[in-house]
């Protein structure tokens, strides 16, 4: 009888096991999101963690390849992905919490290249390194770039390797994102140059599954707004900006 009761107790404990209110997946994209010593850090990560704390929400933050983060947010309730650009193509696919930061992306080439691009139509003749399923990849497709010219990889570090090995001619990133990618690779920033702006009309957000609990999403949005106005986000950005070169 005691054994039977113990088994029932274990089953009950499993049934009522603790689960997070929200699960948020992100990628390796410093300084916005990155893993260090088994913990996820970064501007967007730290701000999400602060906002969840303010909203009294238990948020589980995990780091995975971007394609997987996007898929999980697309298919699982109370699950999100970040930092995601809020583009017209994605507008109806997620519940948006934010904004976090403005998004300005550029095409970069090796500094040793004599390449000159004046407009997006010139890009179609180039091999382009992109992060798989990223907003930048969508930007290029919407701009009419031939999909055959795109060379997708799981993260920005792998995309940079394609450029360094001359397997692509140009890559897409933000200025801050590229600076951190170069730093992580212990690569001289003078080896890379900006050549053409791709997009500066959008912002980064936390994007949650459409079936997520609207009460949880409203609570998180309220805390994001509150902490943004209080200067918490600015403080986080400044802290990462002051990291040693």
Short mmCIF file of N, CA, C and O in Angstrom, two decimals, residues 58-124:
data_model
loop_
_atom_site.label_atom_id
_atom_site.label_comp_id
_atom_site.label_asym_id
_atom_site.label_seq_id
_atom_site.Cartn_x
_atom_site.Cartn_y
_atom_site.Cartn_z
N UNK A 58 7.73 34.08 -14.86
CA UNK A 58 8.85 33.15 -14.91
C UNK A 58 9.16 32.89 -16.38
O UNK A 58 8.38 32.24 -17.08
N UNK A 59 10.26 33.42 -16.87
CA UNK A 59 10.62 33.31 -18.29
C UNK A 59 11.86 32.43 -18.44
O UNK A 59 12.91 32.73 -17.85
N UNK A 60 11.73 31.39 -19.22
CA UNK A 60 12.84 30.47 -19.50
C UNK A 60 13.49 30.91 -20.80
O UNK A 60 12.85 30.88 -21.86
N UNK A 61 14.75 31.34 -20.75
CA UNK A 61 15.46 31.85 -21.93
C UNK A 61 16.50 30.82 -22.36
O UNK A 61 17.35 30.42 -21.57
N UNK A 62 16.42 30.39 -23.60
CA UNK A 62 17.32 29.38 -24.12
C UNK A 62 17.93 29.84 -25.43
O UNK A 62 17.30 30.58 -26.20
N UNK A 63 19.14 29.37 -25.71
CA UNK A 63 19.83 29.76 -26.94
C UNK A 63 19.95 28.56 -27.87
O UNK A 63 20.35 27.47 -27.46
N UNK A 64 19.51 28.74 -29.12
CA UNK A 64 19.50 27.69 -30.14
C UNK A 64 19.79 28.36 -31.49
O UNK A 64 19.78 29.58 -31.59
N UNK A 65 20.05 27.59 -32.55
CA UNK A 65 20.17 28.21 -33.87
C UNK A 65 18.90 28.98 -34.23
O UNK A 65 17.79 28.59 -33.83
N UNK A 66 19.06 30.07 -35.00
CA UNK A 66 17.93 30.94 -35.27
C UNK A 66 16.77 30.22 -35.96
O UNK A 66 15.60 30.47 -35.64
N UNK A 67 17.05 29.34 -36.89
CA UNK A 67 15.98 28.64 -37.60
C UNK A 67 15.11 27.85 -36.62
O UNK A 67 13.88 27.79 -36.76
N UNK A 68 15.73 27.26 -35.60
CA UNK A 68 14.98 26.50 -34.60
C UNK A 68 14.18 27.44 -33.70
O UNK A 68 13.03 27.17 -33.35
N UNK A 69 14.79 28.57 -33.30
CA UNK A 69 14.08 29.55 -32.48
C UNK A 69 12.82 30.03 -33.20
O UNK A 69 11.74 30.13 -32.60
N UNK A 70 12.96 30.32 -34.47
CA UNK A 70 11.83 30.80 -35.27
C UNK A 70 10.74 29.75 -35.35
O UNK A 70 9.54 30.05 -35.20
N UNK A 71 11.15 28.51 -35.57
CA UNK A 71 10.17 27.42 -35.68
C UNK A 71 9.44 27.18 -34.37
O UNK A 71 8.22 26.96 -34.35
N UNK A 72 10.16 27.23 -33.25
CA UNK A 72 9.54 27.00 -31.95
C UNK A 72 8.52 28.10 -31.64
O UNK A 72 7.41 27.84 -31.16
N UNK A 73 8.88 29.36 -31.92
CA UNK A 73 7.95 30.47 -31.68
C UNK A 73 6.74 30.39 -32.61
O UNK A 73 5.64 30.82 -32.25
N UNK A 74 6.92 29.84 -33.78
CA UNK A 74 5.83 29.73 -34.75
C UNK A 74 4.83 28.64 -34.38
O UNK A 74 3.65 28.73 -34.75
N UNK A 75 5.29 27.65 -33.62
CA UNK A 75 4.47 26.46 -33.43
C UNK A 75 4.06 26.13 -32.00
O UNK A 75 3.21 25.27 -31.79
N UNK A 76 4.64 26.80 -31.00
CA UNK A 76 4.35 26.45 -29.61
C UNK A 76 3.77 27.63 -28.84
O UNK A 76 4.32 28.73 -28.86
N UNK A 77 2.68 27.38 -28.14
CA UNK A 77 2.00 28.40 -27.34
C UNK A 77 2.92 28.92 -26.23
O UNK A 77 3.71 28.18 -25.67
N UNK A 78 2.78 30.20 -25.91
CA UNK A 78 3.57 30.84 -24.85
C UNK A 78 5.07 30.73 -25.09
O UNK A 78 5.86 30.67 -24.15
N UNK A 79 5.43 30.72 -26.36
CA UNK A 79 6.84 30.60 -26.76
C UNK A 79 7.18 31.74 -27.71
O UNK A 79 6.38 32.10 -28.57
N UNK A 80 8.37 32.31 -27.52
CA UNK A 80 8.78 33.43 -28.36
C UNK A 80 10.19 33.27 -28.89
O UNK A 80 10.93 32.36 -28.49
N UNK A 81 10.56 34.17 -29.79
CA UNK A 81 11.91 34.23 -30.35
C UNK A 81 12.35 35.68 -30.38
O UNK A 81 11.54 36.59 -30.58
N UNK A 82 13.65 35.89 -30.19
CA UNK A 82 14.18 37.26 -30.21
C UNK A 82 15.67 37.18 -30.52
O UNK A 82 16.28 36.12 -30.42
N UNK A 83 16.30 38.29 -30.96
CA UNK A 83 15.68 39.57 -31.28
C UNK A 83 15.15 39.49 -32.71
O UNK A 83 15.94 39.23 -33.62
N UNK A 84 13.86 39.70 -32.90
CA UNK A 84 13.27 39.53 -34.21
C UNK A 84 12.85 40.87 -34.80
O UNK A 84 12.19 41.67 -34.13
N UNK A 85 13.21 41.09 -36.05
CA UNK A 85 12.78 42.31 -36.74
C UNK A 85 11.30 42.19 -37.08
O UNK A 85 10.84 41.17 -37.59
N UNK A 86 10.57 43.25 -36.78
CA UNK A 86 9.13 43.27 -37.08
C UNK A 86 8.95 43.80 -38.50
O UNK A 86 8.87 45.00 -38.74
N UNK A 87 8.88 42.89 -39.43
CA UNK A 87 8.78 43.23 -40.85
C UNK A 87 7.34 43.03 -41.33
O UNK A 87 6.57 42.27 -40.74
N UNK A 88 6.97 43.68 -42.43
CA UNK A 88 5.62 43.47 -42.99
C UNK A 88 5.34 42.00 -43.29
O UNK A 88 4.21 41.53 -43.10
N UNK A 89 6.35 41.27 -43.72
CA UNK A 89 6.17 39.86 -44.05
C UNK A 89 5.82 39.03 -42.81
O UNK A 89 5.08 38.04 -42.90
N UNK A 90 6.31 39.44 -41.65
CA UNK A 90 6.08 38.68 -40.42
C UNK A 90 4.95 39.22 -39.56
O UNK A 90 4.58 38.59 -38.57
N UNK A 91 4.42 40.37 -39.91
CA UNK A 91 3.51 41.12 -39.02
C UNK A 91 2.39 40.25 -38.45
O UNK A 91 2.08 40.32 -37.26
N UNK A 92 1.75 39.43 -39.26
CA UNK A 92 0.59 38.66 -38.81
C UNK A 92 0.96 37.27 -38.29
O UNK A 92 0.08 36.49 -37.95
N UNK A 93 2.24 37.00 -38.19
CA UNK A 93 2.67 35.67 -37.78
C UNK A 93 2.94 35.55 -36.29
O UNK A 93 3.07 34.43 -35.77
N UNK A 94 3.06 36.69 -35.58
CA UNK A 94 3.44 36.67 -34.17
C UNK A 94 2.69 37.74 -33.39
O UNK A 94 2.12 38.67 -33.95
N UNK A 95 2.75 37.59 -32.06
CA UNK A 95 2.37 38.66 -31.14
C UNK A 95 3.65 39.40 -30.77
O UNK A 95 4.61 38.77 -30.33
N UNK A 96 3.65 40.71 -30.92
CA UNK A 96 4.88 41.47 -30.81
C UNK A 96 4.96 42.20 -29.47
O UNK A 96 4.02 42.91 -29.07
N UNK A 97 6.09 42.06 -28.80
CA UNK A 97 6.35 42.77 -27.54
C UNK A 97 7.60 43.62 -27.75
O UNK A 97 8.68 43.12 -28.08
N UNK A 98 7.45 44.92 -27.55
CA UNK A 98 8.57 45.83 -27.80
C UNK A 98 8.04 47.22 -28.15
O UNK A 98 6.92 47.56 -27.78
N UNK A 99 8.84 47.99 -28.88
CA UNK A 99 10.12 47.60 -29.50
C UNK A 99 11.28 47.57 -28.51
O UNK A 99 11.18 48.12 -27.42
N UNK A 100 12.36 46.91 -28.95
CA UNK A 100 13.58 46.88 -28.15
C UNK A 100 14.55 47.95 -28.67
O UNK A 100 14.81 48.95 -28.02
N UNK A 101 15.06 47.72 -29.88
CA UNK A 101 16.08 48.59 -30.47
C UNK A 101 15.80 48.80 -31.95
O UNK A 101 15.20 47.94 -32.60
N UNK A 102 16.25 49.93 -32.50
CA UNK A 102 16.11 50.13 -33.95
C UNK A 102 17.00 49.18 -34.72
O UNK A 102 18.02 48.70 -34.21
N UNK A 103 16.60 48.87 -35.94
CA UNK A 103 17.32 47.91 -36.77
C UNK A 103 17.83 48.60 -38.04
O UNK A 103 17.06 49.05 -38.88
N UNK A 104 19.15 48.69 -38.16
CA UNK A 104 19.78 49.18 -39.38
C UNK A 104 20.79 48.14 -39.83
O UNK A 104 21.73 47.82 -39.10
N UNK A 105 20.60 47.60 -41.02
CA UNK A 105 21.49 46.55 -41.52
C UNK A 105 22.27 47.03 -42.74
O UNK A 105 21.80 47.88 -43.51
N UNK A 106 23.45 46.46 -42.89
CA UNK A 106 24.36 46.84 -43.97
C UNK A 106 24.92 45.60 -44.66
O UNK A 106 24.97 44.52 -44.07
N UNK A 107 25.34 45.81 -45.89
CA UNK A 107 26.16 44.82 -46.58
C UNK A 107 27.62 45.13 -46.28
O UNK A 107 28.03 46.30 -46.34
N UNK A 108 28.38 44.11 -45.96
CA UNK A 108 29.81 44.24 -45.67
C UNK A 108 30.60 43.37 -46.64
O UNK A 108 30.16 42.30 -47.04
N UNK A 109 31.79 43.84 -46.96
CA UNK A 109 32.72 43.05 -47.77
C UNK A 109 34.09 43.07 -47.10
O UNK A 109 34.31 43.80 -46.12
N UNK A 110 35.02 42.31 -47.61
CA UNK A 110 36.40 42.40 -47.16
C UNK A 110 36.97 43.75 -47.57
O UNK A 110 36.69 44.25 -48.66
N UNK A 111 37.76 44.33 -46.71
CA UNK A 111 38.35 45.64 -47.02
C UNK A 111 39.27 45.58 -48.22
O UNK A 111 39.46 46.58 -48.93
N UNK A 112 39.82 44.41 -48.49
CA UNK A 112 40.72 44.24 -49.63
C UNK A 112 39.97 44.24 -50.96
O UNK A 112 40.59 44.35 -52.02
N UNK A 113 38.65 44.13 -50.90
CA UNK A 113 37.85 44.11 -52.13
C UNK A 113 37.70 45.52 -52.68
O UNK A 113 37.58 46.49 -51.94
N UNK A 114 37.68 45.62 -54.01
CA UNK A 114 37.44 46.91 -54.67
C UNK A 114 35.98 47.06 -55.08
O UNK A 114 35.62 47.90 -55.89
N UNK A 115 35.12 46.22 -54.48
CA UNK A 115 33.71 46.21 -54.81
C UNK A 115 33.04 47.55 -54.48
O UNK A 115 33.29 48.14 -53.45
N UNK A 116 32.16 47.99 -55.39
CA UNK A 116 31.35 49.18 -55.17
C UNK A 116 29.91 48.87 -55.56
O UNK A 116 29.65 48.48 -56.70
N UNK A 117 29.01 49.04 -54.61
CA UNK A 117 27.59 48.81 -54.86
C UNK A 117 26.83 50.11 -54.59
O UNK A 117 26.94 50.68 -53.52
N UNK A 118 26.07 50.56 -55.57
CA UNK A 118 25.35 51.82 -55.42
C UNK A 118 23.86 51.62 -55.16
O UNK A 118 23.20 52.50 -54.62
N UNK A 119 23.33 50.47 -55.55
CA UNK A 119 21.90 50.19 -55.36
C UNK A 119 21.70 48.68 -55.22
O UNK A 119 22.59 47.90 -55.59
N UNK A 120 20.54 48.30 -54.72
CA UNK A 120 20.30 46.89 -54.44
C UNK A 120 20.33 46.02 -55.69
O UNK A 120 20.70 44.85 -55.63
N UNK A 121 20.00 46.58 -56.84
CA UNK A 121 20.01 45.75 -58.05
C UNK A 121 21.42 45.29 -58.42
O UNK A 121 21.60 44.29 -59.09
N UNK A 122 22.43 46.02 -57.93
CA UNK A 122 23.82 45.61 -58.17
C UNK A 122 24.18 44.36 -57.37
O UNK A 122 25.14 43.67 -57.70
N UNK A 123 23.41 44.09 -56.31
CA UNK A 123 23.73 42.99 -55.41
C UNK A 123 23.49 41.64 -56.06
O UNK A 123 24.11 40.63 -55.69
N UNK A 124 22.62 41.59 -57.04
CA UNK A 124 22.23 40.31 -57.63
C UNK A 124 23.38 39.58 -58.32
O UNK A 124 23.27 38.40 -58.64
#
